[in-house]
């Protein structure tokens, strides 16, 4: 007993000493010239004598930068800071890429050389001092990386024919082409390039020479490019084969290709990116050409954004101007795999072809609230003859003609406009077209149909709703209806998807805590509980008036709850989104709620105006002792908001039971951005009367539990996929109003997104805006359990997917009400889905038990039987594509739409049905709409 007391005393004294040492480290974050959304924290400044970077003309900074990068990596990850100034790079290193190749019937692995200047290993980010060029008259200021290496590289875009097994398609074998290209910055898994500019001083617009890719995501998950200006790159950002790239708030002039994506099998994101010749022309840097000169070159040679196969890309606020091709979408080289994606607020102008669609997979493309413009002789959109699936435009303005040589499929336009076309606004050579409430700027020459076209259906479209159609031959079926009874509310335009000012502590005070931890590329777990010392440090920062408590890279044991006080941020090494496989700062815990279990206090509690940023939180014992992946340990929520304006940014949970609780207290103004991981039973639950919150870029996928860092680093490997699909409720929204839900994704959940009565206030959901939500591998991808007459859920660009799940005999994309004519959903409650894609393995497409559901433009790639089942309440279906062929007698459930005797009505207007209109009107109730008019 005496020995135990002695050891406890030593341990307690150790914590006091360490905490005291941490308090001595109170200082300020790095001061920058230009404003930042967060405070800059770095232990690795490239100009420190130990690294030796210089802003001197002629000095090659490659070795100095790489030394700082390697130091950060060997310490477990972190941010390498580059103060404002010009840094030159003159030399390269050579690396090898091992590629699977075949010669005849033989297969082998071969090494191919490529050159790079800087390589970012997992967990490392480089960050400078960046001036937004649009706020400084176009001038490129701050941290500038000057690249002299790589000019005329013969391998600037090198590829080699190779073989690849597709894990998303039962490992089918493909012939493809693997990039072995040279690159300036080689980005490995979990890396970031932020807040800097890249410039090629020797590039000459009168004699343009090829250079390697500026930024290259070579492999793995989670490469981020944020607040970056590419002044005059030949090729900008390349990603293949990889996942979870994120390019945001960046500006570029790319002379050949701006962004190129290949074989992305988990959500890539492009947000607020501008690609324009003006960034070089207006840079103010020596040798900058005129805007006219740069534009002449890019319009003759350049492509702004090029996307090959990408499964479920999210693209928003992408602006491209002055290119030969603004956006190109199509197949992987060597095989036929093509992308599906959603696009929000795209603006393409002054291009020879604004959007070139070579091919799309069956799940389709969704474009909302966008603009496509061509130069005076160009096309706003062109469809190549490979296209035969679905592209949907909602709230899109076209300046220039749309021409389709596609081989089939459906192109649909809802609430769109056409202007500045020279010949016909729409020239369609094959397939099917839907026009709904779409306006043309001229009295004539609206649509031209060749003899290969199957169908054109139009409702309330044309010049002042008078549509002019010219067609060759007699094959095409043309239906044009003008009638006020079919008018509908257009897609909302004034949609706010991000907070006006990014949250951070008011003060730049910084407290670095050097507490006991496990470190290194090994399997060590932390063994000393730092909860008390961490809480002391957080309280100390509160007493100092607020600021940031920084935990350097490593694995820390926190086995008791801690509270982050108001005005304080708990910060790890991550300035960007990240995956488990990249390490960094991590809190490990065995805390499971104490004696009350999952009803206990959350591990991390956020007071009002407090935040947590840039780390991992790991439930170490989730599948240990008597628990395993088929029965994981129940715990409280890992993070709980306890007041207004709390925030959680760039936090990953590699293994956990429940994620974020924003439902137990009023957390109005909450902000959650890129919270990721795998949660067994609950992801994010929001309620408590909160108003004006943001939940954005959430990424839930079971692979966060199985793709571990190099060396394991003590992380438990937990394959929770099956359990999650059968037990998790990823997103719950209860008593909230004016909530913004943006570009979130979940794979595997009983309810992908769930709206219900608040357990605290007893109130139902209010008004919510949801843009870009994805539910994959779910039983019910969207479930409205409770809603009153004031509930209004508006969704834009939803992708809802069911998969066959053991023990789940009924699966649907949408479930509104849990039973027929339930009193839990008011008849006037509204669910409105604009521009949606549905696929997978539903038994029924949509089940409406009460309330009012509107599907305004949906691709039912797999319909279920029936596709829309109105058991109670009302449904409206406009501009939609029922793509699945149905055979046999159209009776019972073997129909696209079923109105049961207990349902009220359904309207079907201007839809395309692969097997014709198939309806079961069970009780001779009201089935309305243009699709049921006598032909």
Coordinates of N, CA, C and O in Angstrom, one line a residue, residues 769-849:
X769 N -32.0 23.9 -44.7 CA -31.5 23.9 -46.1 C -30.4 22.8 -46.2 O -29.4 22.9 -45.4
X770 N -30.5 21.9 -47.1 CA -29.6 20.8 -47.2 C -29.0 20.8 -48.6 O -29.8 20.7 -49.6
X771 N -27.8 21.0 -48.8 CA -27.1 21.1 -50.1 C -26.1 20.0 -50.2 O -25.2 19.9 -49.3
X772 N -26.2 19.1 -51.2 CA -25.1 18.1 -51.4 C -25.1 17.0 -50.4 O -24.0 16.5 -50.1
X773 N -26.2 16.5 -49.9 CA -26.1 15.4 -48.9 C -26.0 14.1 -49.6 O -26.7 13.9 -50.6
X774 N -25.1 13.2 -49.1 CA -25.0 11.9 -49.6 C -25.2 10.8 -48.6 O -24.5 10.9 -47.5
X775 N -26.1 9.9 -48.8 CA -26.3 8.7 -47.9 C -26.1 7.5 -48.8 O -26.8 7.3 -49.8
X776 N -25.1 6.7 -48.4 CA -24.8 5.5 -49.2 C -24.8 4.3 -48.3 O -24.4 4.4 -47.1
X777 N -25.3 3.2 -48.8 CA -25.2 1.9 -48.0 C -26.2 2.0 -46.8 O -25.9 1.4 -45.7
X778 N -27.3 2.7 -47.0 CA -28.3 2.9 -45.8 C -29.6 2.1 -46.1 O -29.9 1.8 -47.2
X779 N -30.2 1.8 -45.0 CA -31.6 1.2 -45.1 C -32.6 2.3 -45.5 O -33.3 2.0 -46.5
X780 N -32.6 3.4 -44.8 CA -33.4 4.5 -45.3 C -32.5 5.7 -45.4 O -32.0 6.2 -44.4
X781 N -32.2 6.1 -46.6 CA -31.2 7.2 -46.8 C -31.7 8.5 -46.2 O -30.8 9.3 -45.8
X782 N -33.0 8.8 -46.2 CA -33.5 10.0 -45.6 C -34.8 9.6 -45.0 O -35.7 9.1 -45.6
X783 N -34.9 10.0 -43.7 CA -36.1 9.6 -42.9 C -36.7 10.8 -42.2 O -36.0 11.4 -41.4
X784 N -37.9 11.1 -42.4 CA -38.6 12.2 -41.7 C -39.6 11.5 -40.8 O -40.6 11.0 -41.2
X785 N -39.2 11.4 -39.5 CA -40.0 10.7 -38.5 C -41.1 11.6 -37.9 O -42.2 11.2 -37.6
X786 N -40.7 12.8 -37.6 CA -41.6 13.8 -37.0 C -41.5 15.1 -37.7 O -40.4 15.6 -38.0
X787 N -42.6 15.8 -38.0 CA -42.6 17.1 -38.6 C -44.0 17.7 -38.4 O -45.0 17.0 -38.5
X788 N -44.0 19.0 -38.2 CA -45.3 19.7 -38.0 C -45.5 20.6 -39.2 O -44.8 20.6 -40.2
X789 N -46.6 21.4 -39.1 CA -47.0 22.3 -40.2 C -45.9 23.4 -40.5 O -45.9 23.9 -41.6
X790 N -45.0 23.6 -39.6 CA -43.9 24.6 -39.8 C -42.6 23.9 -40.3 O -41.6 24.6 -40.6
X791 N -42.6 22.6 -40.4 CA -41.4 21.9 -40.8 C -41.2 22.0 -42.3 O -42.2 21.7 -43.1
X792 N -40.1 22.5 -42.8 CA -39.8 22.6 -44.2 C -38.4 22.2 -44.4 O -37.5 23.0 -44.1
X793 N -38.2 21.1 -45.0 CA -36.8 20.6 -45.3 C -36.6 20.7 -46.8 O -37.3 20.0 -47.6
X794 N -35.7 21.6 -47.2 CA -35.4 21.8 -48.6 C -34.0 21.2 -48.9 O -33.0 21.5 -48.2
X795 N -33.9 20.3 -49.9 CA -32.7 19.6 -50.2 C -32.3 19.8 -51.7 O -33.2 19.7 -52.6
X796 N -31.1 20.2 -51.9 CA -30.6 20.4 -53.3 C -29.4 19.4 -53.5 O -28.5 19.3 -52.6
X797 N -29.4 18.8 -54.7 CA -28.2 17.9 -55.0 C -28.1 16.7 -54.0 O -27.0 16.5 -53.5
X798 N -29.2 16.0 -53.7 CA -29.1 14.9 -52.8 C -28.8 13.6 -53.6 O -29.3 13.4 -54.7
X799 N -27.9 12.8 -53.1 CA -27.6 11.5 -53.6 C -27.9 10.4 -52.6 O -27.1 10.4 -51.6
X800 N -28.9 9.6 -52.8 CA -29.4 8.7 -51.8 C -29.3 7.3 -52.3 O -29.9 7.0 -53.4
X801 N -28.7 6.4 -51.5 CA -28.4 5.1 -52.0 C -28.7 4.1 -51.0 O -28.3 4.2 -49.8
X802 N -29.3 3.0 -51.4 CA -29.6 1.8 -50.6 C -28.7 0.7 -51.0 O -28.4 0.6 -52.2
X803 N -28.3 -0.2 -50.1 CA -27.7 -1.4 -50.5 C -28.4 -2.5 -49.7 O -29.0 -2.3 -48.7
X804 N -28.2 -3.8 -50.2 CA -28.8 -4.9 -49.5 C -28.1 -5.1 -48.2 O -26.9 -5.3 -48.1
X805 N -28.9 -5.1 -47.1 CA -28.3 -5.2 -45.7 C -29.0 -6.3 -45.0 O -30.2 -6.4 -45.0
X806 N -28.2 -7.2 -44.5 CA -28.7 -8.3 -43.8 C -29.7 -7.9 -42.6 O -29.3 -7.0 -41.8
X807 N -30.9 -8.5 -42.6 CA -31.8 -8.2 -41.6 C -32.7 -6.9 -41.8 O -33.4 -6.5 -41.0
X808 N -32.5 -6.3 -43.0 CA -33.3 -5.1 -43.4 C -34.1 -5.5 -44.6 O -33.7 -5.2 -45.7
X809 N -35.3 -6.0 -44.5 CA -36.1 -6.5 -45.6 C -36.7 -5.3 -46.4 O -37.0 -5.5 -47.6
X810 N -36.9 -4.2 -45.8 CA -37.4 -3.0 -46.5 C -36.4 -1.9 -46.6 O -35.8 -1.5 -45.5
X811 N -36.1 -1.4 -47.8 CA -35.1 -0.3 -47.9 C -35.7 0.7 -48.9 O -36.3 0.3 -49.9
X812 N -35.5 2.0 -48.6 CA -36.0 3.0 -49.5 C -35.1 4.3 -49.4 O -34.5 4.5 -48.4
X813 N -35.1 5.0 -50.5 CA -34.4 6.3 -50.5 C -34.9 7.3 -49.5 O -34.2 7.9 -48.8
X814 N -36.3 7.4 -49.5 CA -37.0 8.4 -48.7 C -38.1 7.6 -47.9 O -38.8 6.9 -48.5
X815 N -38.2 7.9 -46.6 CA -39.2 7.4 -45.8 C -39.8 8.6 -45.1 O -39.1 9.3 -44.3
X816 N -41.1 9.0 -45.3 CA -41.7 10.1 -44.7 C -42.8 9.6 -43.8 O -43.9 9.3 -44.3
X817 N -42.6 9.6 -42.5 CA -43.5 9.0 -41.6 C -43.3 7.5 -41.4 O -42.9 6.8 -42.4
X818 N -43.4 7.0 -40.2 CA -43.1 5.6 -39.9 C -44.2 4.7 -40.1 O -44.1 3.4 -40.1
X819 N -45.4 5.2 -40.3 CA -46.6 4.4 -40.5 C -47.7 5.1 -41.3 O -47.6 6.4 -41.3
X820 N -48.6 4.4 -41.9 CA -49.6 5.1 -42.8 C -50.4 6.1 -42.0 O -50.9 5.9 -40.9
X821 N -50.4 7.3 -42.6 CA -51.1 8.5 -42.0 C -50.8 8.7 -40.6 O -51.7 9.1 -39.7
X822 N -49.5 8.6 -40.2 CA -49.1 8.8 -38.9 C -49.4 10.3 -38.4 O -49.2 11.2 -39.2
X823 N -49.7 10.4 -37.2 CA -49.9 11.7 -36.6 C -48.6 12.4 -36.3 O -48.7 13.6 -35.9
X824 N -47.5 11.7 -36.4 CA -46.2 12.3 -36.1 C -45.7 13.3 -37.2 O -44.8 14.0 -37.0
X825 N -46.3 13.1 -38.4 CA -46.0 14.0 -39.5 C -47.3 14.7 -39.9 O -48.2 14.1 -40.4
X826 N -47.2 16.0 -39.8 CA -48.4 16.8 -40.2 C -48.6 16.8 -41.7 O -47.7 16.8 -42.5
X827 N -49.9 16.8 -42.2 CA -50.1 16.8 -43.6 C -49.5 17.9 -44.4 O -49.2 17.8 -45.6
X828 N -49.3 19.0 -43.7 CA -48.7 20.2 -44.3 C -47.2 20.3 -44.2 O -46.5 21.2 -44.6
X829 N -46.5 19.3 -43.5 CA -45.1 19.3 -43.4 C -44.5 19.1 -44.8 O -45.1 18.3 -45.6
X830 N -43.4 19.7 -45.1 CA -42.9 19.7 -46.4 C -41.5 19.1 -46.5 O -40.6 19.5 -45.7
X831 N -41.3 18.2 -47.5 CA -40.0 17.8 -47.9 C -39.8 18.0 -49.3 O -40.6 17.5 -50.1
X832 N -38.9 18.9 -49.7 CA -38.7 19.3 -51.1 C -37.3 18.9 -51.6 O -36.3 19.4 -51.0
X833 N -37.2 18.0 -52.6 CA -35.9 17.6 -53.1 C -35.7 18.1 -54.5 O -36.4 17.7 -55.4
X834 N -34.8 19.0 -54.7 CA -34.4 19.5 -56.0 C -33.2 18.8 -56.5 O -32.2 18.8 -55.8
X835 N -33.3 18.3 -57.7 CA -32.1 17.7 -58.4 C -31.4 16.6 -57.6 O -30.4 16.8 -56.9
X836 N -32.0 15.4 -57.7 CA -31.5 14.3 -56.8 C -31.1 13.1 -57.7 O -31.6 13.0 -58.9
X837 N -30.3 12.2 -57.1 CA -30.0 11.0 -57.8 C -30.2 9.8 -56.8 O -29.7 9.9 -55.6
X838 N -30.9 8.8 -57.2 CA -31.2 7.7 -56.3 C -30.7 6.4 -57.0 O -31.1 6.2 -58.2
X839 N -30.0 5.5 -56.3 CA -29.6 4.3 -56.9 C -29.3 3.3 -55.8 O -29.3 3.6 -54.6
X840 N -29.0 2.1 -56.2 CA -28.6 1.0 -55.3 C -29.6 -0.2 -55.3 O -29.9 -0.6 -56.4
X841 N -30.1 -0.6 -54.2 CA -30.9 -1.8 -54.1 C -32.1 -1.5 -53.2 O -32.4 -2.2 -52.2
X842 N -33.0 -0.5 -53.6 CA -34.2 -0.3 -52.8 C -35.2 -1.4 -53.0 O -35.3 -1.9 -54.1
X843 N -36.0 -1.7 -52.0 CA -37.2 -2.5 -52.3 C -38.3 -1.6 -52.8 O -39.1 -1.9 -53.7
X844 N -38.4 -0.3 -52.2 CA -39.3 0.7 -52.6 C -38.5 2.0 -52.8 O -37.7 2.3 -51.9
X845 N -38.8 2.7 -53.8 CA -38.0 4.0 -54.0 C -38.3 5.0 -52.9 O -37.3 5.4 -52.2
X846 N -39.5 5.4 -52.8 CA -39.9 6.4 -51.8 C -41.2 6.0 -51.1 O -42.1 5.7 -51.8
X847 N -41.2 6.0 -49.8 CA -42.4 5.7 -49.1 C -42.9 6.9 -48.4 O -42.3 7.5 -47.5
X848 N -44.1 7.4 -48.8 CA -44.7 8.6 -48.2 C -45.9 8.1 -47.4 O -46.9 7.7 -47.9
X849 N -45.8 8.3 -46.1 CA -46.9 7.9 -45.2 C -47.7 9.1 -44.7 O -48.9 8.9 -44.3

